[in-house]
Coordinates of N, CA, C and O in Angstrom, one line a residue:
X395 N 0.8 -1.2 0.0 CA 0.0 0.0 0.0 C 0.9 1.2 0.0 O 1.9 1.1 0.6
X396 N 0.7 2.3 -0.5 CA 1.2 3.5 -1.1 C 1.0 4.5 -0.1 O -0.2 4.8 0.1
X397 N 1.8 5.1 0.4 CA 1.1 6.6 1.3 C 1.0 7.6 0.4 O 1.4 7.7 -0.7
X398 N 0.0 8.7 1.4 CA -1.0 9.4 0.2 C 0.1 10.2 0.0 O 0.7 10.3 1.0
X399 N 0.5 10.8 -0.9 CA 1.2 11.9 -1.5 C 3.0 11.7 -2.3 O 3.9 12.4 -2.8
X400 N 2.6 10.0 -2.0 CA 4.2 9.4 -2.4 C 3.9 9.1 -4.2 O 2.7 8.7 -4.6
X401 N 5.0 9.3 -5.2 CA 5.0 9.1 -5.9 C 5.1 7.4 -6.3 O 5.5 6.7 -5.4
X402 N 4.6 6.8 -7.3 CA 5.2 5.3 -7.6 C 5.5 5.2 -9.3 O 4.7 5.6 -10.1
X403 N 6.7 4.8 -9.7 CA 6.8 5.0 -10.7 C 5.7 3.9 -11.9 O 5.4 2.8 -11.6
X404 N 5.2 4.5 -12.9 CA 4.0 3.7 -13.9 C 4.7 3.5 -14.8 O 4.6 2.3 -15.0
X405 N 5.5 4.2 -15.9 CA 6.0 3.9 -16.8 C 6.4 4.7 -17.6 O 5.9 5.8 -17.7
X406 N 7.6 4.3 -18.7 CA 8.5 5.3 -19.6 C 8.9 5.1 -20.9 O 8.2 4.2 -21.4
X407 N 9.2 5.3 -21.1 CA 9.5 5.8 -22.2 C 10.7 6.5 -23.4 O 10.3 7.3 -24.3
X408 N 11.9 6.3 -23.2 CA 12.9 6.7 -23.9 C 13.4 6.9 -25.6 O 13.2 5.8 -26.1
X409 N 13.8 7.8 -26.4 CA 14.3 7.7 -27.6 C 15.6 8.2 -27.6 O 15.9 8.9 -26.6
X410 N 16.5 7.7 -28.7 CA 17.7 7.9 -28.6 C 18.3 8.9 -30.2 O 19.2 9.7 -30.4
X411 N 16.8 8.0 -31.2 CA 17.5 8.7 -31.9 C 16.3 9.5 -32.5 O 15.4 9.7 -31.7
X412 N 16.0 10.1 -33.9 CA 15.5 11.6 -34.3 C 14.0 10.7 -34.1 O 13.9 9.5 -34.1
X413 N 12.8 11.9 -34.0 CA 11.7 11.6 -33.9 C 10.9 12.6 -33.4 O 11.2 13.2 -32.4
X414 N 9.9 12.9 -34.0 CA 9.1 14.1 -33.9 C 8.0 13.8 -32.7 O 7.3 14.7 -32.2
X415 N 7.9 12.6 -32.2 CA 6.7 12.3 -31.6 C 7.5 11.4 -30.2 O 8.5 10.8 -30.5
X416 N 7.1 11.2 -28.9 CA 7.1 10.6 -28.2 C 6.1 10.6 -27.1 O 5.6 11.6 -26.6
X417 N 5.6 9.3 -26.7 CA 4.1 8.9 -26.4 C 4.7 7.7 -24.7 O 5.8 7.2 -24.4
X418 N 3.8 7.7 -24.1 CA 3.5 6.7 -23.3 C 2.2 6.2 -23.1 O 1.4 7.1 -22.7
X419 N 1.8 5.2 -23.2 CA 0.4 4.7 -23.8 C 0.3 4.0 -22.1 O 1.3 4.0 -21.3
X420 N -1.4 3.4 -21.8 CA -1.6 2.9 -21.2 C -1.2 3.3 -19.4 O -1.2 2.6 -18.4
X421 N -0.8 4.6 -19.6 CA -0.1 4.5 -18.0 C -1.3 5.1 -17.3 O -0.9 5.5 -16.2
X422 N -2.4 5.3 -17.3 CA -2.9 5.6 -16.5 C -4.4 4.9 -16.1 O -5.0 4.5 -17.1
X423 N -4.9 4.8 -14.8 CA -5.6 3.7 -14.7 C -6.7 4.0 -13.4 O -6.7 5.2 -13.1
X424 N -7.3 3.4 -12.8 CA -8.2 3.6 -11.3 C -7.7 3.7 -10.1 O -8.2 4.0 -9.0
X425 N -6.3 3.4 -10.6 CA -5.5 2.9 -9.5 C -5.3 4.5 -8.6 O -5.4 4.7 -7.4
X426 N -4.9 5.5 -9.8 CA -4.7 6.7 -9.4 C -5.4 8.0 -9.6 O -6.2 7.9 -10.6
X427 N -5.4 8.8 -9.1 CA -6.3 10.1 -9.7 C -5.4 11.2 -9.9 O -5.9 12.3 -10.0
X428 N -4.3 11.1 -10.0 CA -3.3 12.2 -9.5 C -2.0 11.5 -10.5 O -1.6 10.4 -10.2
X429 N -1.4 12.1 -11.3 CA 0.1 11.9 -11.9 C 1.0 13.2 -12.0 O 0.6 14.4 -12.2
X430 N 2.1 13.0 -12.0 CA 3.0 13.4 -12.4 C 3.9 13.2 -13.8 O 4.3 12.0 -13.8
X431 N 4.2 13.8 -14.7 CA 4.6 13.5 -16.0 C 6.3 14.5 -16.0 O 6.6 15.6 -15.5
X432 N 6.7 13.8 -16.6 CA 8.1 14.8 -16.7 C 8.8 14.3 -17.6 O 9.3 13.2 -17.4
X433 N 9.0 15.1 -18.9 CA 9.7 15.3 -19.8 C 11.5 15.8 -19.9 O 11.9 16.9 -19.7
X434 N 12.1 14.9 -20.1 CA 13.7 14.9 -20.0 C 14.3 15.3 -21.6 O 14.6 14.2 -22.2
X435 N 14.5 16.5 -22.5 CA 14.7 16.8 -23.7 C 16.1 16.9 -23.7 O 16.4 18.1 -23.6
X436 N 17.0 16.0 -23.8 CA 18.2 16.3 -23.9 C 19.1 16.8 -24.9 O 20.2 17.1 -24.6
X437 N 18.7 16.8 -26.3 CA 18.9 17.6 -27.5 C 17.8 18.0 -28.3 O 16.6 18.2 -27.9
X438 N 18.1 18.0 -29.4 CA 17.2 18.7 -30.5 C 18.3 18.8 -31.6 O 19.5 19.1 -31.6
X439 N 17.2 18.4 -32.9 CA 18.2 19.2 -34.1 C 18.6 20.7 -34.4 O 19.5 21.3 -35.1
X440 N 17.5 21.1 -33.5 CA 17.7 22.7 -33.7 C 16.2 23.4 -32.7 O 15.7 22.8 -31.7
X441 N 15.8 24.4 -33.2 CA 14.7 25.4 -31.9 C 13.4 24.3 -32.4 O 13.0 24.0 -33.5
X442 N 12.9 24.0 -31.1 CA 11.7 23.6 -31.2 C 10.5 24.3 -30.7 O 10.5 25.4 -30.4
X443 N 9.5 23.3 -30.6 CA 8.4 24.0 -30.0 C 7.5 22.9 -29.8 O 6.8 22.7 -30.8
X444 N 7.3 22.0 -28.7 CA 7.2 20.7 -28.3 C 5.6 21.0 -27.6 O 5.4 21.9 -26.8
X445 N 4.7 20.1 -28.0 CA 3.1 20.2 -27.8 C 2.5 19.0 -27.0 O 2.5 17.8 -27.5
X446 N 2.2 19.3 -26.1 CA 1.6 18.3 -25.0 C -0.1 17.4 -26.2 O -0.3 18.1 -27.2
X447 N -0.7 16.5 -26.1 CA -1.9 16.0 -26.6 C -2.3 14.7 -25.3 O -1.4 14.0 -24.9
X448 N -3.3 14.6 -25.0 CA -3.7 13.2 -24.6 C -3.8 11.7 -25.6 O -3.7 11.5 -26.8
X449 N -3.9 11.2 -24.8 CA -4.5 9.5 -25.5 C -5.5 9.0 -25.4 O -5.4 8.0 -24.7
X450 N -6.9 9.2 -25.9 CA -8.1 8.3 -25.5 C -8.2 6.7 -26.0 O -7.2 6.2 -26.5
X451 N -8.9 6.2 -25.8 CA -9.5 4.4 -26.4 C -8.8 5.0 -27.9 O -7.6 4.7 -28.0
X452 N -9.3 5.6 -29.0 CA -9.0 6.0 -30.3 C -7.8 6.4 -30.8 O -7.6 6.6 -32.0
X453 N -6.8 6.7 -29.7 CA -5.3 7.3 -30.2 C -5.6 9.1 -29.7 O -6.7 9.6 -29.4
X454 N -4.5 9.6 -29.8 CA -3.8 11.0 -30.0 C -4.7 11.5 -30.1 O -5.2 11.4 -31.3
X455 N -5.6 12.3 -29.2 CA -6.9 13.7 -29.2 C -5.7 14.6 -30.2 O -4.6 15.1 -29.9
X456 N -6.2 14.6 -31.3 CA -5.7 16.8 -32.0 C -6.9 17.1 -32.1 O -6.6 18.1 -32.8
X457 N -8.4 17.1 -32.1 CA -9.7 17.7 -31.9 C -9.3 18.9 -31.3 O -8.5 18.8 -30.3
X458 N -9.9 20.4 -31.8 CA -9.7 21.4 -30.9 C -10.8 21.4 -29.4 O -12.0 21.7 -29.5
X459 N -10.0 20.7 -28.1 CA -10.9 20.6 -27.0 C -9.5 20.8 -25.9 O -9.3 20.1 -24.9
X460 N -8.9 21.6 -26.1 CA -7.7 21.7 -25.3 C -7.6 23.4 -25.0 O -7.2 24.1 -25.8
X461 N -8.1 23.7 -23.9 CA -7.5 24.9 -23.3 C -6.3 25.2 -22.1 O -5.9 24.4 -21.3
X462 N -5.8 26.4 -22.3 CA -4.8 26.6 -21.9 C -4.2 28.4 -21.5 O -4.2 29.4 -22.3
X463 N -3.9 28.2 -20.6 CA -3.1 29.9 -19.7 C -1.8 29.3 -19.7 O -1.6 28.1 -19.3
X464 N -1.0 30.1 -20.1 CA 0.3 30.1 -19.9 C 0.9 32.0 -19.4 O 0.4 33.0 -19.7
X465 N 2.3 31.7 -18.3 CA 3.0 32.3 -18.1 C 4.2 32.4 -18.6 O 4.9 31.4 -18.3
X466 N 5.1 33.5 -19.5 CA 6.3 33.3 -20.0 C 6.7 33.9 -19.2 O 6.1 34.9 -18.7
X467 N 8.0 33.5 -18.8 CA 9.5 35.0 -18.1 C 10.9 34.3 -18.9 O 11.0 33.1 -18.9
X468 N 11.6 34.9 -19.4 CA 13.1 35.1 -19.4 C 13.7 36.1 -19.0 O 13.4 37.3 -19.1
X469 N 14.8 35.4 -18.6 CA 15.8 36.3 -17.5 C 16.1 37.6 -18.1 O 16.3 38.6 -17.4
X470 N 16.1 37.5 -19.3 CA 16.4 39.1 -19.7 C 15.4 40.0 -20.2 O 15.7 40.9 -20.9
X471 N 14.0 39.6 -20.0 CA 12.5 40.3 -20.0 C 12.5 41.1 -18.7 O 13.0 41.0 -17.6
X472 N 11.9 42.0 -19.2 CA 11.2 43.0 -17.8 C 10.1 42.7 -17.2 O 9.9 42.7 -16.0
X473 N 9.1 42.4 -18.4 CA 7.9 41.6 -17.9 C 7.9 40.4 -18.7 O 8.5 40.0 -19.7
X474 N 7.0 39.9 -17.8 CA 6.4 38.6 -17.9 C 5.1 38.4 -19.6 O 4.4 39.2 -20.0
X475 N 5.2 37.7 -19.8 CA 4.2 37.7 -20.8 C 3.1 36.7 -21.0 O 3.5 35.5 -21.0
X476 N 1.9 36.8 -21.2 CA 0.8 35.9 -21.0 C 0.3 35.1 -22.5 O 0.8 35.6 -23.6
X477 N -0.6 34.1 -22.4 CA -1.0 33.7 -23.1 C -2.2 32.6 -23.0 O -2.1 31.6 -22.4
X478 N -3.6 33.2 -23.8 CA -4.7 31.9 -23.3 C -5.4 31.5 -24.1 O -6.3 32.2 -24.5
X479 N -5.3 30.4 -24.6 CA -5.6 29.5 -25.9 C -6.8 28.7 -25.6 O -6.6 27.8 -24.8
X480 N -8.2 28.9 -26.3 CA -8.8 28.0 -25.9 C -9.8 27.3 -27.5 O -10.3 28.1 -28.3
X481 N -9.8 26.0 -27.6 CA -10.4 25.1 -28.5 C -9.4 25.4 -28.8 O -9.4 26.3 -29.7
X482 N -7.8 24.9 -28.6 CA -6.7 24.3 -29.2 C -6.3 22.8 -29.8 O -6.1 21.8 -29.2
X483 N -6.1 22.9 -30.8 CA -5.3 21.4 -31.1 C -5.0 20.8 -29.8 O -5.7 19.8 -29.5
X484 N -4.0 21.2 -29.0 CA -3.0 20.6 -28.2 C -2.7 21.6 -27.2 O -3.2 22.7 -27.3
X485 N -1.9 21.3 -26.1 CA -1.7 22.3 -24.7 C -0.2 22.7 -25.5 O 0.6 21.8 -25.8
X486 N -0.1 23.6 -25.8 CA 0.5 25.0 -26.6 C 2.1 24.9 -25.9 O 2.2 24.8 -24.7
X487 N 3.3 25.0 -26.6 CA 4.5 25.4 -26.0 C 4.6 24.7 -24.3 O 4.8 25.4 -23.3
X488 N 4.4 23.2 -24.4 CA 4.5 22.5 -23.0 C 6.2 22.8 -22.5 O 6.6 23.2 -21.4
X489 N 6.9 22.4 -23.7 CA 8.4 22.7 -23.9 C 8.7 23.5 -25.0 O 8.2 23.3 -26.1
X490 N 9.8 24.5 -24.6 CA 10.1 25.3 -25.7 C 11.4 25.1 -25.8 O 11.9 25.2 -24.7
X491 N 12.6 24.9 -26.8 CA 13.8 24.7 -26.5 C 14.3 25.7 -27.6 O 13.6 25.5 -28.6
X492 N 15.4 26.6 -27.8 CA 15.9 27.4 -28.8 C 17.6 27.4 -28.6 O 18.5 28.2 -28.8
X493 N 17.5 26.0 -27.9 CA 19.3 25.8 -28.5 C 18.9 24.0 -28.9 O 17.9 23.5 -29.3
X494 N 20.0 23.5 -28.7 CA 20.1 22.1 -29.4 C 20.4 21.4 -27.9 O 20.5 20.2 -27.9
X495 N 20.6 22.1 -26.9 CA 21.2 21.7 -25.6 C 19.6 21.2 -24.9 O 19.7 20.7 -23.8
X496 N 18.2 21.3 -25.5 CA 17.2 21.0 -24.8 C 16.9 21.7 -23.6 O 17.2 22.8 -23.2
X497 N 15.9 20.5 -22.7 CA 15.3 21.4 -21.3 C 14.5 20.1 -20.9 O 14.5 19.0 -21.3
X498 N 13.7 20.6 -19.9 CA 12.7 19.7 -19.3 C 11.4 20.4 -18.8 O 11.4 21.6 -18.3
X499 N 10.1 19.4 -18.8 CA 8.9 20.2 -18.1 C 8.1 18.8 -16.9 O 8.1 17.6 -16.8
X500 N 7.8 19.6 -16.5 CA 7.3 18.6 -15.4 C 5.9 19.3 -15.5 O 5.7 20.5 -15.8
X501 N 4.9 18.0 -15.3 CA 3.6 18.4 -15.3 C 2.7 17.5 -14.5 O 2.6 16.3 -14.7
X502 N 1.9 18.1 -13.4 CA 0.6 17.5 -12.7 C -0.4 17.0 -13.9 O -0.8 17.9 -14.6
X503 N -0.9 15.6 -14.2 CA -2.6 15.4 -14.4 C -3.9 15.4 -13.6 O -3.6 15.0 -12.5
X504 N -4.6 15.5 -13.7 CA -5.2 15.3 -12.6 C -6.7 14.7 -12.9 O -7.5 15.5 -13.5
X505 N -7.3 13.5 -12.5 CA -8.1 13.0 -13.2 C -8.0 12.2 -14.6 O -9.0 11.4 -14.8
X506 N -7.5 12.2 -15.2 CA -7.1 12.0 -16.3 C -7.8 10.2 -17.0 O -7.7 9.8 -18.2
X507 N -8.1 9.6 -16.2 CA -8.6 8.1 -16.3 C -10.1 8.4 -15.8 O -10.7 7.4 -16.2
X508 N -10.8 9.2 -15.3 CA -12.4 9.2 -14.9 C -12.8 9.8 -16.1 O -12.3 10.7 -16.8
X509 N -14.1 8.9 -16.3 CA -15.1 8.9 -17.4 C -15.6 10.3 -17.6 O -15.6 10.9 -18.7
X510 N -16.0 10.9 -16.0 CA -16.8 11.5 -16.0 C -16.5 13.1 -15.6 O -17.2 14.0 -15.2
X511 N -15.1 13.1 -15.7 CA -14.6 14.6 -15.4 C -13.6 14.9 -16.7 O -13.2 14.2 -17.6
X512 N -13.4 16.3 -16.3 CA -12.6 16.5 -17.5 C -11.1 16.5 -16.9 O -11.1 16.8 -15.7
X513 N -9.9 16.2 -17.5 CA -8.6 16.1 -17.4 C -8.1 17.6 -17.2 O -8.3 18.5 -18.0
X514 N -7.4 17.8 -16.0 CA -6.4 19.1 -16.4 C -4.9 19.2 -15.8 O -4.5 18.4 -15.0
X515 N -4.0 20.4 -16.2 CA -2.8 20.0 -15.8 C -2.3 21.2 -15.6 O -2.7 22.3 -16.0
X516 N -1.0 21.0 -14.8 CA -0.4 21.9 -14.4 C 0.8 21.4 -14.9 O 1.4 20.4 -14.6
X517 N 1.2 22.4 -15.9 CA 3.2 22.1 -16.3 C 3.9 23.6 -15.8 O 3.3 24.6 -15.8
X518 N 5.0 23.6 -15.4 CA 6.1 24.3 -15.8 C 7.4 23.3 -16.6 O 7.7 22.2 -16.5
X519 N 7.9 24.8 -17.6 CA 9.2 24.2 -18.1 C 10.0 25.0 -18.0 O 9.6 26.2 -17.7
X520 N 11.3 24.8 -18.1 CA 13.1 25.4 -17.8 C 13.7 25.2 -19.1 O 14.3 24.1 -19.4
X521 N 13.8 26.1 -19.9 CA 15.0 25.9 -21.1 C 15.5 26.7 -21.2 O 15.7 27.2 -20.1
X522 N 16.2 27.4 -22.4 CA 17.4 28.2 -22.7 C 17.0 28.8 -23.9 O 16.7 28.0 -24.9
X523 N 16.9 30.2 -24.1 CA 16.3 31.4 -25.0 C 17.6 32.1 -25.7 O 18.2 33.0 -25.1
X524 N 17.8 31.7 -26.9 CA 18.9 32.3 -27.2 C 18.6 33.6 -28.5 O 19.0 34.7 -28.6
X525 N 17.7 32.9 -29.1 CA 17.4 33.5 -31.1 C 18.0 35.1 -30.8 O 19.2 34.8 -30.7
X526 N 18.0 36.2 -30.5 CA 19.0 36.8 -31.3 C 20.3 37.9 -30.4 O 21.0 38.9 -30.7
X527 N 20.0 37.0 -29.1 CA 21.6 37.1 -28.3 C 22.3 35.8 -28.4 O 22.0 34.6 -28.7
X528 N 23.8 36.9 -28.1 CA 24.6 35.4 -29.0 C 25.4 34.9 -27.3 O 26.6 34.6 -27.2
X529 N 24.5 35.0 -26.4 CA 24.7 34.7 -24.8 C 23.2 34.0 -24.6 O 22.2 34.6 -25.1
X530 N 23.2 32.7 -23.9 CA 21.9 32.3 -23.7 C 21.1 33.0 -22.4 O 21.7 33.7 -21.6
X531 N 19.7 32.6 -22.3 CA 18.8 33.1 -21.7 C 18.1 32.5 -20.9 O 17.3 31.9 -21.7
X532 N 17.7 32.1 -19.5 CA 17.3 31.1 -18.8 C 15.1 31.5 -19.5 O 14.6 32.6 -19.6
X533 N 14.6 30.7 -19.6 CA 13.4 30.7 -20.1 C 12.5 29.7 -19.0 O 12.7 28.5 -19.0
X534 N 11.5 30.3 -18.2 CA 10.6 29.3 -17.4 C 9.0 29.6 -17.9 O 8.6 30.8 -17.8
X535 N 8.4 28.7 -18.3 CA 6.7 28.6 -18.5 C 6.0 28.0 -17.1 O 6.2 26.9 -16.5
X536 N 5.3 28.7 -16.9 CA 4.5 27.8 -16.1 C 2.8 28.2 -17.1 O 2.4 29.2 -17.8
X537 N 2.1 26.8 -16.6 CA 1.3 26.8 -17.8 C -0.4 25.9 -16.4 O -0.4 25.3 -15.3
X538 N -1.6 26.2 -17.4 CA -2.8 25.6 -16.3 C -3.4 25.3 -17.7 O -3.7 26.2 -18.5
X539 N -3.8 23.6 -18.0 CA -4.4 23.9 -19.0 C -5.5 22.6 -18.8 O -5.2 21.8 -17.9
X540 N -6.7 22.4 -19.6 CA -7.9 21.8 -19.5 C -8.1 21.0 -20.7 O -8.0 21.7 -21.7
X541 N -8.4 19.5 -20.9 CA -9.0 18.9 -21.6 C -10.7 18.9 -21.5 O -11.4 18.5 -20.6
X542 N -11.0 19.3 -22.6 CA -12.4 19.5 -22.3 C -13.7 18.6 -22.6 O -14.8 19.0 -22.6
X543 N -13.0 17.3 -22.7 CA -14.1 16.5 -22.8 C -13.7 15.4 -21.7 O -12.6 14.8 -21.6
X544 N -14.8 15.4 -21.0 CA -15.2 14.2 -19.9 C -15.1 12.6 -20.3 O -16.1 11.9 -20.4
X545 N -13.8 12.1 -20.7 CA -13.3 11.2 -21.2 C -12.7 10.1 -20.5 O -12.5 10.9 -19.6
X546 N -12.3 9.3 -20.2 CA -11.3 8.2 -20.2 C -10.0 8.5 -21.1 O -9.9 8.2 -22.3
X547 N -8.9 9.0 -20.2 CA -7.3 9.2 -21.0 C -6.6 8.5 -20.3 O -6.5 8.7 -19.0
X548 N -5.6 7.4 -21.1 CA -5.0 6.4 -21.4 C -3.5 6.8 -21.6 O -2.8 6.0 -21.0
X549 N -2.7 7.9 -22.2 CA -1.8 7.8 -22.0 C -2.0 9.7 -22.5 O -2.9 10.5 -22.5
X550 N -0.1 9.9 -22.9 CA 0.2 11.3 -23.1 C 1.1 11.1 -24.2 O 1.7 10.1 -24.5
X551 N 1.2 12.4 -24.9 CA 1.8 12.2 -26.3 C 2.5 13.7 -26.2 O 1.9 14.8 -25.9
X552 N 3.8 13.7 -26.6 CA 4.9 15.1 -26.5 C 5.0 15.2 -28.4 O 5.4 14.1 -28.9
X553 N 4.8 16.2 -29.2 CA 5.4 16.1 -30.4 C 5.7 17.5 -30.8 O 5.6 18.6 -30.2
X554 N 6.4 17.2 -32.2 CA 7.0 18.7 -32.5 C 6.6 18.7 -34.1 O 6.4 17.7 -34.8
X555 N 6.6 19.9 -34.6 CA 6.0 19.7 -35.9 C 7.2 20.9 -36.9 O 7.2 21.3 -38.1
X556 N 8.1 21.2 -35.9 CA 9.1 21.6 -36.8 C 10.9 21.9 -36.2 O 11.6 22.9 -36.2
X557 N 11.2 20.3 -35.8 CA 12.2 20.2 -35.5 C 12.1 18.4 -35.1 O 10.9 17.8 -35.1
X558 N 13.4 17.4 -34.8 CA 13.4 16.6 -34.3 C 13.9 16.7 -32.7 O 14.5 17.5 -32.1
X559 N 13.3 15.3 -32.3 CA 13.9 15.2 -30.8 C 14.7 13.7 -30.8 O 14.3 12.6 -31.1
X560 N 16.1 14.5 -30.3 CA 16.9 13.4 -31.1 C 17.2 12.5 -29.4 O 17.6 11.4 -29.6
X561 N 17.2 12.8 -28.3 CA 17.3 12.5 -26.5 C 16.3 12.7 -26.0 O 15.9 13.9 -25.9
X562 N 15.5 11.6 -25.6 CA 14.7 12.4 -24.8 C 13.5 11.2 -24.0 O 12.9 10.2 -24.5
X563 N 13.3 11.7 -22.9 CA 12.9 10.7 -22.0 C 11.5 11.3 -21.2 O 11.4 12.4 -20.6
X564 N 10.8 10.6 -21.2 CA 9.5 11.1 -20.7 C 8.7 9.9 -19.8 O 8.2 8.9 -20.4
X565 N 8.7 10.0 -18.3 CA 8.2 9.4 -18.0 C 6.9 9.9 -16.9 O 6.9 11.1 -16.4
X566 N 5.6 8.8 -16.5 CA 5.2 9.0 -15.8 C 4.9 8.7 -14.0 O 4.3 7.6 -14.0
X567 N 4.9 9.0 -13.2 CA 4.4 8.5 -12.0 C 2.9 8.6 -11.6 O 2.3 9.5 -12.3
X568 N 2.0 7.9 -10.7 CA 1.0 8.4 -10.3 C 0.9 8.7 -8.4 O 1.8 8.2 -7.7
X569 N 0.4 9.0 -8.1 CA -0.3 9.5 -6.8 C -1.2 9.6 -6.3 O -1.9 10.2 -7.1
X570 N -1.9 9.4 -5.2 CA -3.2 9.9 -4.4 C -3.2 11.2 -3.8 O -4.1 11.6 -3.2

């Protein structure tokens, strides 16, 4: 038996070499109501822009039913900058990377296996902002976003649609 607030690891997932997509299917179940997900990007061919999607019974939700608030800061911004996306493809800039050196996001589910609620999540990510200083830039998102249909979700899917992810490890835990 598990104490309430301890992590247990469910399952992962690794790539080594180029690939626009990485998925973990099946990790989520009755067992839990509560996960943790965390994304390990250890290169890139070049700047990405890496999009969170769920997994229903049918494969990869891209149906626009994905809302989403995001917070931007980099270190060399004065302010902060917002952003709120709603009836999206996908939960928007989960990870953002603009060197080849990558980053990582960690993200709460919550619900994510009940029929009868809707799925939502909490990510922050940490990368490095460089495009047109030639000194890099520490870059953190924190992000609150909602699947909007009262579903059964099965796993989680990381992809990119204009760059490869050539490292990169994405696993999940669950929780009570």
């Amino acid at each position: 038996l598990m104490a309430a607030g301890q992590l247990e690891f469910i399952k992962q997932t690794t790539v080594t070499s180029s690939t626009t997509n990485l998925a973990v299917t099946d990790c989520f179940s009755a067992d839990y109501t509560n996960y943790k997900v965390q994304l390990e990007q250890n290169s890139l061919s070049q700047e990405a822009s890496l999009e969170t999607r769920v997994i229903n019974a049918s494969g990869v939700v891209s149906a626009s039913q994905y809302d989403l608030v995001l917070l931007s800061m980099r270190s060399s911004d004065s302010v902060a900058s917002e952003t709120k996306s709603v009836n999206n493809d996908k939960w928007q800039f989960t990870m953002y990377g603009e060197s080849t050196g990558g980053g990582f996001y960690m993200a709460k589910l919550f619900n994510p296996f009940a029929s009868d609620k809707f799925t939502t999540m909490q990510s922050q990510m940490q990368s490095q902002y460089i495009h047109t200083s030639p000194t890099h830039r520490d870059q953190t998102r924190y992000q609150h976003g909602v699947y909007t249909v009262a579903e059964s979700i099965t796993g989680i899917s990381v992809h990119t649609t204009n760059s490869a992810i050539n490292n990169a490890t994405l696993t999940v835990w669950g929780y009570k």
